[in-house]
C-alpha positions as a printed Julia matrix, in Angstrom:
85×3 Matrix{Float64}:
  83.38  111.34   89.63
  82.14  110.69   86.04
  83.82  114.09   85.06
  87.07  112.27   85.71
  89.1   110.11   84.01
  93.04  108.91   85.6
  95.8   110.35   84.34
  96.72  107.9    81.21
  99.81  105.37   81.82
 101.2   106.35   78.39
 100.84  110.3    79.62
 103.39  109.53   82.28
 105.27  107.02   80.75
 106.0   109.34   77.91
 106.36  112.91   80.04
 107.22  112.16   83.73
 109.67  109.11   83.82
 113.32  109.86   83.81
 113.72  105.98   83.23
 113.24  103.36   79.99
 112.5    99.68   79.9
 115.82   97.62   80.31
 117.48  100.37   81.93
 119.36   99.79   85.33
 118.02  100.15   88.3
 119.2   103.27   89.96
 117.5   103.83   93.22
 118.82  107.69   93.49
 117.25  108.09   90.28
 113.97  106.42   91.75
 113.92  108.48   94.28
 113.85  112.05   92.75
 111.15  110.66   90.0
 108.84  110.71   92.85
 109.57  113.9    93.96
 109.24  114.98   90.19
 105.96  113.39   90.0
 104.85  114.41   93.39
 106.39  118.16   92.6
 103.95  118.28   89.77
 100.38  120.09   89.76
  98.88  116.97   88.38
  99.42  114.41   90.9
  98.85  114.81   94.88
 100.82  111.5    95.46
 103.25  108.91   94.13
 105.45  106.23   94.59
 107.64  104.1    92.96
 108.45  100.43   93.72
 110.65   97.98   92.45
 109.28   94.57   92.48
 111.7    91.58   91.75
 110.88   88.73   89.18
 110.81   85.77   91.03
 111.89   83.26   87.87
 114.76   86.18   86.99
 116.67   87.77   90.47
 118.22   90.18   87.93
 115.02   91.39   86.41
 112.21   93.83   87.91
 109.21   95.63   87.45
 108.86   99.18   88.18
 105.14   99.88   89.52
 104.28  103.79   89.53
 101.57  104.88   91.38
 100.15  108.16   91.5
  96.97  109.86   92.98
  95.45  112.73   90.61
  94.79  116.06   92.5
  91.4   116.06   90.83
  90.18  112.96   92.71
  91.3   114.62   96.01
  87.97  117.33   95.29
  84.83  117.41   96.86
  81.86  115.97   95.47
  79.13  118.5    96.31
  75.61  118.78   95.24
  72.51  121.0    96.52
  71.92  119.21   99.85
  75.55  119.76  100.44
  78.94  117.69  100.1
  77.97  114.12   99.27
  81.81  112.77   99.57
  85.48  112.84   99.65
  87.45  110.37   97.76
């Protein structure tokens, strides 16, 4: 896997999201950015979950997490496929 590097947060951030920082929650909106990200030929998965602030009930955090296509591919070598990951 050393030919691989993840997909950079700022890479999303800046060309996937369809939401900003300090924008409201919109969970309809939340719902087709995964299928946007998932829709994509970069990513084989994602997800997006809202996780409330405990000190601040009317603050969040958004957590995106995606799984490159690239990490999905065989590792193979001359004795044969080593792994899948």
């Amino acid at each position: 896997n050393r030919l691989h590097t993840d997909t950079r947060q700022s890479i999303i951030k800046k060309s996937f999201l369809l939401f900003k920082e300090n924008d409201p929650v919109d969970s309809e909106l939340l719902r087709n950015n995964e299928r946007l990200l998932r829709s994509s030929n970069i990513f084989h998965d994602a997800r997006i979950i809202v996780v409330p602030e405990p000190k601040d009930p009317r603050v969040v955090d958004v957590l995106v997490l995606t799984q490159d296509v690239w990490s999905l591919l065989p590792d193979g070598g001359l004795g044969g496929l080593n792994n899948f990951q």
